[in-house]
Coordinates of C-alpha atoms and ligand atoms in Angstrom, one line a residue:
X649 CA 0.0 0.0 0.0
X650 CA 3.2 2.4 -0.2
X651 CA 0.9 3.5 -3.6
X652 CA -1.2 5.5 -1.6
X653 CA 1.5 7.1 1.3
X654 CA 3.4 9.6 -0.6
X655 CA 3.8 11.9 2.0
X656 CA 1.8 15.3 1.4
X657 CA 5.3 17.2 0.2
X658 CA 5.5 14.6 -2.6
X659 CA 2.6 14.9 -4.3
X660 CA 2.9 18.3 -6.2
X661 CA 5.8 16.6 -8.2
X662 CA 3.9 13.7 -8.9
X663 CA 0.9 15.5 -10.1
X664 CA 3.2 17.8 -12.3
X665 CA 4.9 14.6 -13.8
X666 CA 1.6 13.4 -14.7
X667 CA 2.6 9.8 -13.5
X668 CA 0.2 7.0 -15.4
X669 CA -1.5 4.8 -12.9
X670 CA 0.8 1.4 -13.0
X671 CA -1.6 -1.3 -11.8
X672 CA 0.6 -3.9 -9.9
X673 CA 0.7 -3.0 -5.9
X674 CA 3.2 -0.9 -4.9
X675 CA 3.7 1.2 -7.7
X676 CA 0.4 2.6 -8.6
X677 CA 0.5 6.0 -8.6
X678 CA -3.4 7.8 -7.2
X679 CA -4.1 10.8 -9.3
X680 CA -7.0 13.2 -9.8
X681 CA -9.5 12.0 -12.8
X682 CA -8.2 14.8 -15.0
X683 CA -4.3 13.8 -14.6
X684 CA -5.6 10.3 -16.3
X685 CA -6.1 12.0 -19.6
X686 CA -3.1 10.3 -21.8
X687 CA -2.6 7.6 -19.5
X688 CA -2.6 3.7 -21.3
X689 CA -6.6 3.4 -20.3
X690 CA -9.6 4.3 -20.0
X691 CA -11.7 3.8 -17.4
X692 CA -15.1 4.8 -18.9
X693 CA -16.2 2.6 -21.0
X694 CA -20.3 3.9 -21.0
X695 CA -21.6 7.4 -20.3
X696 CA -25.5 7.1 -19.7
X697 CA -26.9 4.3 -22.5
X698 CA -24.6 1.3 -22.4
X699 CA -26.5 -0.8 -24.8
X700 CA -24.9 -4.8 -25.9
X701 CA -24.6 -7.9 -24.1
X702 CA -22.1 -8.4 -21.6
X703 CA -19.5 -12.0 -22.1
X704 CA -17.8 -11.5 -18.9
X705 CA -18.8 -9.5 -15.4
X706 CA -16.1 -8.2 -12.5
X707 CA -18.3 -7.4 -9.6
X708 CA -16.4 -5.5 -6.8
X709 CA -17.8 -5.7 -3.4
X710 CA -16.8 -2.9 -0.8
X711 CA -18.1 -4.4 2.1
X712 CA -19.2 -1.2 4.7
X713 CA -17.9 0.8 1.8
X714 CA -20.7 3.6 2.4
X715 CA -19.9 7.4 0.9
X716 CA -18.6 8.2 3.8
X717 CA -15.8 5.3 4.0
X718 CA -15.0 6.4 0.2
X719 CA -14.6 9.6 1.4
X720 CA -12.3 9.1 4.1
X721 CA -10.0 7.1 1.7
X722 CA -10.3 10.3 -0.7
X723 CA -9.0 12.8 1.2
X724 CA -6.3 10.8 3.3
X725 CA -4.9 9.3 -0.1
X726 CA -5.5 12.2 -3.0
X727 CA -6.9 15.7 -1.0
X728 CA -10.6 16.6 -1.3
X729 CA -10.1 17.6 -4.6
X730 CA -8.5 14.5 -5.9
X731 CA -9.9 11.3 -7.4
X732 CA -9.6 8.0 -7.0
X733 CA -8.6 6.2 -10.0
X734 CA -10.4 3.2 -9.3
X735 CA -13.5 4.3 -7.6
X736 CA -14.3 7.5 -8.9
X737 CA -13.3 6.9 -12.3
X738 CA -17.3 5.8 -13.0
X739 CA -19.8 7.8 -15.3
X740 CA -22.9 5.6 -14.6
X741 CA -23.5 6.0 -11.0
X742 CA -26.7 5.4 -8.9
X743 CA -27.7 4.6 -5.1
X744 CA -29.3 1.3 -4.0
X745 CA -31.2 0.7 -1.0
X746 CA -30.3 -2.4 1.5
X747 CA -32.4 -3.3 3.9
X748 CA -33.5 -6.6 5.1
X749 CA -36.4 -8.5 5.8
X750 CA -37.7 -10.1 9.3
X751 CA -37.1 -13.6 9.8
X752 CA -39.9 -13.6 12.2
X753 CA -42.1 -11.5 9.5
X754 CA -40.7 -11.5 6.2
X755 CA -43.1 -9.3 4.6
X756 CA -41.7 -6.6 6.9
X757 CA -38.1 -4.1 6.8
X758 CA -35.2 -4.6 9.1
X759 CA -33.7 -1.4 8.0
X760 CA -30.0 -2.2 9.0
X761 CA -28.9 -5.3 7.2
X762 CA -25.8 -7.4 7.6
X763 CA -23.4 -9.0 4.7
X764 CA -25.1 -12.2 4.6
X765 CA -28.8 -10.5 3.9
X766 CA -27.6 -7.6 1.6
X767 CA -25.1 -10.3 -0.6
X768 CA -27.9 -13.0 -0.5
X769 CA -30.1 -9.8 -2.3
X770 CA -27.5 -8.7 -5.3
X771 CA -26.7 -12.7 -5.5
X772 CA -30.5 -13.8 -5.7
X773 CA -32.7 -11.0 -6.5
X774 CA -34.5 -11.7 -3.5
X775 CA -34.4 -10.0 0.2
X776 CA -34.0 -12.4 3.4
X777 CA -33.1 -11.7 6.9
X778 CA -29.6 -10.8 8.9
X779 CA -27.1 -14.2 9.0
X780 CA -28.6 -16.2 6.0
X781 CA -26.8 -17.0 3.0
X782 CA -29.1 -17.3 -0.5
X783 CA -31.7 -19.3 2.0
X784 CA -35.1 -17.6 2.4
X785 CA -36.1 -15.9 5.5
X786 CA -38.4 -17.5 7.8
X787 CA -38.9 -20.6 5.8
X788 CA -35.2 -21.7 4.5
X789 CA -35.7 -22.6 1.2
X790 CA -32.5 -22.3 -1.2
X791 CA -32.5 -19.3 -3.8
X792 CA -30.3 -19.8 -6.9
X793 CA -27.6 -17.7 -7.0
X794 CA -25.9 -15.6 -9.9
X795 CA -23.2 -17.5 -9.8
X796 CA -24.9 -21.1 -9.8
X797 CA -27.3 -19.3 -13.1
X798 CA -24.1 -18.3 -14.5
X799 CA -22.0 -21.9 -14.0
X800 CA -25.1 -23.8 -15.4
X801 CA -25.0 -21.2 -18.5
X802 CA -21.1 -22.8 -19.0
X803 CA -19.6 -19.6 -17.7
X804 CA -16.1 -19.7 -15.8
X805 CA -16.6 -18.7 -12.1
X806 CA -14.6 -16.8 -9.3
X807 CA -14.7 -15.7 -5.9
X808 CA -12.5 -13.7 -4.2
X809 CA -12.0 -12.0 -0.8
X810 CA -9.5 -10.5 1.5
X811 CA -11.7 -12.2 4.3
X812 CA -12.3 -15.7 5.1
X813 CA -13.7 -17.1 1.3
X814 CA -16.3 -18.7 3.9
X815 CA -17.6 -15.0 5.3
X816 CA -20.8 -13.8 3.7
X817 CA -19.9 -12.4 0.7
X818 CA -18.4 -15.0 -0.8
X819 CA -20.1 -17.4 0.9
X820 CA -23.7 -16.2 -0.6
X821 CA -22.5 -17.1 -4.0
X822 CA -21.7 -20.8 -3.6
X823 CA -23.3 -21.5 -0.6
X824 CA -27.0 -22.0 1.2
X825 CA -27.0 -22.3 4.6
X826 CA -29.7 -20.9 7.0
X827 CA -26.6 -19.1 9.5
X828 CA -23.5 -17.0 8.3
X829 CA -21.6 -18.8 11.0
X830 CA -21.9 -22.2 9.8
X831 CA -18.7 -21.8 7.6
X832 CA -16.5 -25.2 8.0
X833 CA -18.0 -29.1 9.1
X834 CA -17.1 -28.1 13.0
X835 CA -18.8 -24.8 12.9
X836 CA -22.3 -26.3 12.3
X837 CA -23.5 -25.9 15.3
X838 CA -26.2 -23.6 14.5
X839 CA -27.8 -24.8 11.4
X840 CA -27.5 -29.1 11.8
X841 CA -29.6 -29.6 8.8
X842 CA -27.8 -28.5 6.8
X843 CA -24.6 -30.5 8.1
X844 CA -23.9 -33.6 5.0
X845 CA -24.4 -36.1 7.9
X846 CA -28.2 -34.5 8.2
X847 CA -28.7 -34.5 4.7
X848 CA -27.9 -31.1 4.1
X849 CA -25.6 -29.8 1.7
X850 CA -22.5 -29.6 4.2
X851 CA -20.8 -26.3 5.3
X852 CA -20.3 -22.9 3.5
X853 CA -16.4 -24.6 2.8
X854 CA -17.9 -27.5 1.7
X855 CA -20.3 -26.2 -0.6
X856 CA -18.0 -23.5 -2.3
X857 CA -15.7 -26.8 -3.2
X858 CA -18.7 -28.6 -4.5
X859 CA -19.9 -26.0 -6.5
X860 CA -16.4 -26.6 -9.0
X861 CA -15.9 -22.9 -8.4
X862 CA -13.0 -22.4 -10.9
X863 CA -11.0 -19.6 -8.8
X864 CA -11.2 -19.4 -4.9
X865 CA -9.0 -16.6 -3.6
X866 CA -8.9 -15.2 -0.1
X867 CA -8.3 -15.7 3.2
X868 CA -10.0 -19.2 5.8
X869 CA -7.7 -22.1 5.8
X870 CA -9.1 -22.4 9.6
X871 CA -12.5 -23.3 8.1
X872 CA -10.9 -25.4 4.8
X873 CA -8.6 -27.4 7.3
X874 CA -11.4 -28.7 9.4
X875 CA -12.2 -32.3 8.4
X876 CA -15.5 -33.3 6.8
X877 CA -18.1 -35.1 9.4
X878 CA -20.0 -36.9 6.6
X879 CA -20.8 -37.7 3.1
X880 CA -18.1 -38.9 0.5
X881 CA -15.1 -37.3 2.3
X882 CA -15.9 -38.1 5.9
X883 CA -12.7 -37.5 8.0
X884 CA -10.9 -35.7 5.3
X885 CA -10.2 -31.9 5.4
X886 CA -12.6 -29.6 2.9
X887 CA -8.8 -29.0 1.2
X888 CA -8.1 -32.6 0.9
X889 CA -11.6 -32.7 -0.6
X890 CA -10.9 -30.1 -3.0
X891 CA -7.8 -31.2 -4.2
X892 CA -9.5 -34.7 -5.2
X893 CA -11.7 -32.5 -7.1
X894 CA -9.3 -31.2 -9.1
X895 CA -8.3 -28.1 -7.3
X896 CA -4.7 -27.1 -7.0
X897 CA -4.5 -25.4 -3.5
X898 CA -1.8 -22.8 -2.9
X899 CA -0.9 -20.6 -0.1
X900 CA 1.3 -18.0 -1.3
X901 CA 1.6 -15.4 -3.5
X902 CA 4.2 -16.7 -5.6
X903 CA 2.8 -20.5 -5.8
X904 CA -0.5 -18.2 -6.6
X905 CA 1.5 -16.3 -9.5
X906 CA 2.8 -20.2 -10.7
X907 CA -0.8 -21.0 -11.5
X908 CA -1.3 -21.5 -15.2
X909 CA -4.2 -20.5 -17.7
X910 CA -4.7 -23.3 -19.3
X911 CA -4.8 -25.7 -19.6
X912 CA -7.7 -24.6 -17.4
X913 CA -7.4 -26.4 -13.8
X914 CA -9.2 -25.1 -11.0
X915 CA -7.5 -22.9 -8.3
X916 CA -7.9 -22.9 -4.8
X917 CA -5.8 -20.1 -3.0
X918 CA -5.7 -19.5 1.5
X919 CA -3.3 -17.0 1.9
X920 CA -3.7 -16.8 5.7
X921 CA -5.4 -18.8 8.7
X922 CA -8.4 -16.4 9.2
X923 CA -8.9 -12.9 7.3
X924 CA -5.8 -11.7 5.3
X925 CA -3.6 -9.1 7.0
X926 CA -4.1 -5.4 7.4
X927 CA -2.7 -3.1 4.8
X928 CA -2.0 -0.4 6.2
X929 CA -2.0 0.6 10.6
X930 CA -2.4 3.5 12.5
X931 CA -3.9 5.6 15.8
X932 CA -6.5 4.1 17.3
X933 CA -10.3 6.2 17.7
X934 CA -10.0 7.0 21.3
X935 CA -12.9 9.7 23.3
X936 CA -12.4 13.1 22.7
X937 CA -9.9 14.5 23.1
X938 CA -8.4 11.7 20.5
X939 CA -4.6 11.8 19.3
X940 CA -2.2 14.3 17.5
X941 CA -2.7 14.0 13.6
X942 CA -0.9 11.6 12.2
X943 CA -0.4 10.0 8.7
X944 CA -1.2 6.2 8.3
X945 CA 1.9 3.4 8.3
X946 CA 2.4 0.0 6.0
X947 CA 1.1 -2.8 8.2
X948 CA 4.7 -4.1 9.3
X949 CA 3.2 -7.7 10.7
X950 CA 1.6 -8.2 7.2
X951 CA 2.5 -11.7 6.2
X952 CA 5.2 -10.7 3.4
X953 CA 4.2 -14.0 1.6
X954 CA 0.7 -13.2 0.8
X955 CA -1.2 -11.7 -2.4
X956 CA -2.5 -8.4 -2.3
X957 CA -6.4 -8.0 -3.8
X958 CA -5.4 -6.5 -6.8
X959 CA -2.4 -9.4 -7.1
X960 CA -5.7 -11.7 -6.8
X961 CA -8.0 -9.8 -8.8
X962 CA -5.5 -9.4 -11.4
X963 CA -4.6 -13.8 -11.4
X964 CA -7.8 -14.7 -10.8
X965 CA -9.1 -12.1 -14.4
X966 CA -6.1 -14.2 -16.0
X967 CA -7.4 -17.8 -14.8
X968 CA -11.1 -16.9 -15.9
X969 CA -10.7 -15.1 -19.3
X970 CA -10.9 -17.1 -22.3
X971 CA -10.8 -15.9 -26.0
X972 CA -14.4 -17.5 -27.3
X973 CA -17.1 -19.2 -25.9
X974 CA -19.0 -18.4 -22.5
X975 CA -17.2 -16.3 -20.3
X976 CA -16.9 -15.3 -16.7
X977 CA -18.4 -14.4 -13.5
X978 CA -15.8 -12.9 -11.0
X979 CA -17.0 -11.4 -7.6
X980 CA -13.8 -9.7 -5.5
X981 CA -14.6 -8.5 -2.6
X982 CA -12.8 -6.2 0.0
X983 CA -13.5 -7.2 2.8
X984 CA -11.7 -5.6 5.8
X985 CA -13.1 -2.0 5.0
X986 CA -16.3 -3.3 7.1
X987 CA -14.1 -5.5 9.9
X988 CA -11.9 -2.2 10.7
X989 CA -15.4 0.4 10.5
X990 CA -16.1 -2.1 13.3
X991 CA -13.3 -1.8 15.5
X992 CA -12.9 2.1 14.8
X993 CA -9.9 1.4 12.7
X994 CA -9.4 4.4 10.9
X995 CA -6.1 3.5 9.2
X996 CA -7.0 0.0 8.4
X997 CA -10.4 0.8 7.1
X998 CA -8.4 3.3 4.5
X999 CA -5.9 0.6 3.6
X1000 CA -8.8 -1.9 2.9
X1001 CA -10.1 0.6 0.9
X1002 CA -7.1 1.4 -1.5
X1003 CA -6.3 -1.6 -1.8
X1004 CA -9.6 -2.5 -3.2
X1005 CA -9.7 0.4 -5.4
X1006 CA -6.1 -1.1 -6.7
X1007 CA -8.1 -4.0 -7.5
X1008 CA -10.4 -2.4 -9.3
X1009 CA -8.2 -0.1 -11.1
X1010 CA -7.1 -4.1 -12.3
X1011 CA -10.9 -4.7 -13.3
X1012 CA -11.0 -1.5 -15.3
X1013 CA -7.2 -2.5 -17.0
X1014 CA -9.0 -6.0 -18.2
X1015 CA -12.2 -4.2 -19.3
X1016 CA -9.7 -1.8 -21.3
X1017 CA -8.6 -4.9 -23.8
X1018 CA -12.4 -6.7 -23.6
X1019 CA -15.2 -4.0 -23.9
X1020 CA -17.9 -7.1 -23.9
X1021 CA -17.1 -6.9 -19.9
X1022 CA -19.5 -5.3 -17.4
X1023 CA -17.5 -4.1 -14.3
X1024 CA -19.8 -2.9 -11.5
X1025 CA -18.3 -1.6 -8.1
X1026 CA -20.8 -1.8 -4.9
X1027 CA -21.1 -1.9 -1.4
X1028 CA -23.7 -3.9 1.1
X1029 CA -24.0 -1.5 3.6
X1030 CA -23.0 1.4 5.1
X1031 CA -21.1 1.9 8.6
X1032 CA -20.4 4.2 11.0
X1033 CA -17.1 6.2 9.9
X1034 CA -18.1 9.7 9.5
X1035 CA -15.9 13.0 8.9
X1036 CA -16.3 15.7 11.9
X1037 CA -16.0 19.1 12.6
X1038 CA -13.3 20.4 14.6
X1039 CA -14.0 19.0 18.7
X1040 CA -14.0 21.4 21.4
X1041 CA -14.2 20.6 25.3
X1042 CA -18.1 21.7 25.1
X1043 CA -18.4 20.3 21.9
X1044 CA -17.3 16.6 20.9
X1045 CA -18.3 13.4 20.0
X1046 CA -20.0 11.3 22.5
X1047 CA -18.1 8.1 20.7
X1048 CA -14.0 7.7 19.4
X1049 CA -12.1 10.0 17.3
X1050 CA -8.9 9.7 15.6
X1051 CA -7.2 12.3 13.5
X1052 CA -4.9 11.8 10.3
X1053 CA -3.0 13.9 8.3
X1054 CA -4.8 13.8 4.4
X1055 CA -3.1 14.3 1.6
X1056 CA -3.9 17.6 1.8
X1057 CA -2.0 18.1 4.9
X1058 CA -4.4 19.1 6.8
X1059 CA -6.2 17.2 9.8
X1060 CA -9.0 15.1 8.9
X1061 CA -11.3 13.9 12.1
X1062 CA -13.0 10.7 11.9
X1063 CA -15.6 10.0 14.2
X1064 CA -17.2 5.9 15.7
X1065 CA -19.7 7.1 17.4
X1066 CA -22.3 3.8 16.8
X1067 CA -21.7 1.9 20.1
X1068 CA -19.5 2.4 22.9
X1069 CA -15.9 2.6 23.2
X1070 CA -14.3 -0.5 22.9
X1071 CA -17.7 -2.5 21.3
X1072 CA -18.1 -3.5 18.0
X1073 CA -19.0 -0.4 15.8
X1074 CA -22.8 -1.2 13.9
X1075 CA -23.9 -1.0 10.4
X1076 CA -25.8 1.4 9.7
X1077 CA -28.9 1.8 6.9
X1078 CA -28.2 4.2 4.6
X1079 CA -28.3 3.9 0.7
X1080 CA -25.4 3.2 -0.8
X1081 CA -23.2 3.7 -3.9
X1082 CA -22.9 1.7 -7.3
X1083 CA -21.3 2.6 -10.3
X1084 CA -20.7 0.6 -13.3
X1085 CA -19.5 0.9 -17.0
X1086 CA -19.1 -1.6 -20.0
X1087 CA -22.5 -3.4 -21.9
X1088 CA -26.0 -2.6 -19.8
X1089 CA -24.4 -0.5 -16.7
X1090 CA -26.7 2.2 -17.3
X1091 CA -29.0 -0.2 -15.3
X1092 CA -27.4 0.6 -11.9
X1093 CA -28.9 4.8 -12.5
X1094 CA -30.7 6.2 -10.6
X1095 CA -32.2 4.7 -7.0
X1096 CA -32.4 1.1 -7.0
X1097 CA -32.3 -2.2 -4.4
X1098 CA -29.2 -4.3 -3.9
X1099 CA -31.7 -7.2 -5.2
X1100 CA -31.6 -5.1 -8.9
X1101 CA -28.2 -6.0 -9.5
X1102 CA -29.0 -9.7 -9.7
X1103 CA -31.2 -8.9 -12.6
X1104 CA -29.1 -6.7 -14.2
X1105 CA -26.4 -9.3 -14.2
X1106 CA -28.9 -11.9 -16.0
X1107 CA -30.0 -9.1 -18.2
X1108 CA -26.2 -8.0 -19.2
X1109 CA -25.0 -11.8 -19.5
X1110 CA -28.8 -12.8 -21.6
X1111 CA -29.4 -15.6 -19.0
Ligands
ZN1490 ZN1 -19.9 -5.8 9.3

């Protein structure tokens, strides 16, 4: 993430030199929108009407990634004034709304929704309740998913996260179970029907491995080493299971970059235990009267041997894209953006979100060379980040601050203030952005529902 920590003094020269943004990690350069012009591509493919039909899709997933967490990114990494080359470099942009349903009264809004409600919406088309994945509220019943529509169509698939691949994001695409938690054969404690022993279809693990999901890339082998309690693989590990269906499994970023296209084999790629490792680390929110203003610093305990998203995003376009015939589905999702709104991370939550909009700066790359590729870029939910005023002793936040130094040089004030200090910050239920170019993205204007995007995926990809 050094990309986005030039410090402040440094980045007159590079906006003078009109640097183009290099896409590999580390080197990509973040420069205002109107620097771009000249550089190797373009990023907007569609301006309003974006008629055609749509061979491949890159969904991007900001989980959390409300206005406000965009924002915060914005001015800490470019100014106020800048752009991100990634995230803002969208024409067709709209809001989507993201409530849940009730599980005890499905007919009827819970207005804050978690990851595994929201993502079962843009995966289904259809709303459910907080903690299930593609599984209908109140009366868990499996919905097919996007990605199941789009695998049955002959389409290559791919799922990718800097979280565990069995969180809800990814999970929601390969997986029915009735609770989010259920995520390897010794977490099934809370939904036993679905357990393969039960007659159920076997853990969110299990399930992404069943489903012959081509490219699996994120964080988890806690969940993938746990051993299988029943059907065909009883007493072997969901990775021992995946590697007799085909998979290769590999746990670094270089065995990741060894991976070939093609001959097509599938990949299955744990870079870490549990959630992959912080980019970027920082001051922590404390109550007011907070810290001194300080810049952000590269995560030092960062496991050196792991992939970054856009590393990911980038192997994981090159697995899945092939010259004729059906093409892909790819999900990526950054993840920590939400975990580190919910421990009032300020620093992490802007590493998670540069280093997703590196990733999608890859998407936008790919899209450059094949136009007959919708890229949409989302979020789930919003959280609880939000830029303050200056804080006074009479006048302050009743939550955590923290203060860093933007890009700008000035002091930018973040403010947790959605549970108290030292709890889990909440979601919260606000609208949220999406933006989208390439073949049928001017579907995603205007105000929509996160459960519009499944059918604009079917419309775009004529399934
Ligand atoms: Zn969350």
């Amino acid at each position: 993430m050094s990309a986005f920590l030039p410090a402040p003094s440094r980045r007159g020269a590079r906006a003078v030199a009109r640097a183009l943004p290099v896409l590999a990690i580390g080197v990509a350069v973040a420069i205002p929108v109107a620097a771009s012009a000249g550089s190797s591509y373009k990023p907007n493919t569609s301006v309003g009407h974006a008629p055609g039909h749509a061979r491949n899709v890159i969904m991007f997933l900001g989980d959390g990634m409300g206005d406000s967490e965009i924002t915060v990114a914005r001015n800490y990494a470019v100014g106020a004034a800048g752009r991100l080359p990634g995230l803002d470099a969208f024409h067709n942009q709209g809001e989507y709304t993201t409530f849940a349903v009730r599980e005890d009264a499905p007919a009827s809004p819970d207005y804050v929704t978690d990851s595994a409600a929201s993502g079962t919406g843009w995966a289904t088309g259809r709303k459910t309740s907080n903690g299930r994945i593609s599984t209908t509220a109140g009366t868990d019943r499996d919905l097919p998913t996007i990605l199941e529509i789009a695998k049955a169509a002959g389409m290559r698939t791919g799922d990718v996260s800097t979280a565990e691949l069995t969180d809800a994001t990814p999970a929601v695409l390969a997986s029915h179970v009735s609770a989010r938690g259920c995520q390897g054969p010794a977490d099934m404690a809370a939904c036993p029907q679905d357990a393969k022993q039960n007659g159920g279809p076997g853990s969110i693990a299990e399930q992404e491995v069943d489903h012959n999901v081509d490219v699996l890339l994120g964080g988890g082998q806690g969940r993938f080493t746990q051993l299988n309690t029943g059907g065909k693989y009883t007493g072997q590990s969901v990775v021992a299971q995946a590697q007799a269906k085909g998979y290769q499994y590999v746990t670094t970023a270089a065995d990741l970059a060894a991976t070939k296209a093609g001959p097509f084999k599938k990949v299955l790629g744990l870079f870490s235990a549990g959630n992959m490792d912080l980019e970027l680390t920082g001051p922590a929110a404390v109550p007011y009267p907070g810290n001194p203003a300080a810049r952000c610093t590269t995560n030092a305990a960062r496991t050196a041997t792991a992939p970054h998203l856009a590393d990911m995003t980038t192997k994981a376009l090159d697995l899945l894209s092939t010259k004729r015939g059906p093409g892909f589905f790819l999900q990526v999702e950054g993840a920590s953006i939400d975990k580190q709104d919910h421990a009032a991370n300020v620093c992490g939550q802007i590493g998670e979100t540069l280093a997703f909009d590196e990733a999608i700066q890859a998407g936008l790359a790919y899209q450059a060379t094949h136009p007959d590729t919708l890229v949409v870029v989302t979020a789930d939910h919003g959280h609880t980040s939000q830029i303050v005023e200056a804080q006074t002793d009479t006048d302050h936040s009743p939550g955590d601050i923290v203060t860093v130094t933007t890009a700008d040089g000035q002091p930018m004030i973040v403010n947790y203030a959605t549970n108290l200090h030292g709890r889990s910050q909440s979601h919260t239920g606000t609208e949220v952005r999406i933006v989208a170019s390439g073949p049928q993205s001017d579907r995603v204007m205007g105000t929509t529902d996160q459960t519009d995007l499944f059918r604009t995926f079917r419309a775009a990809l004529g399934l």
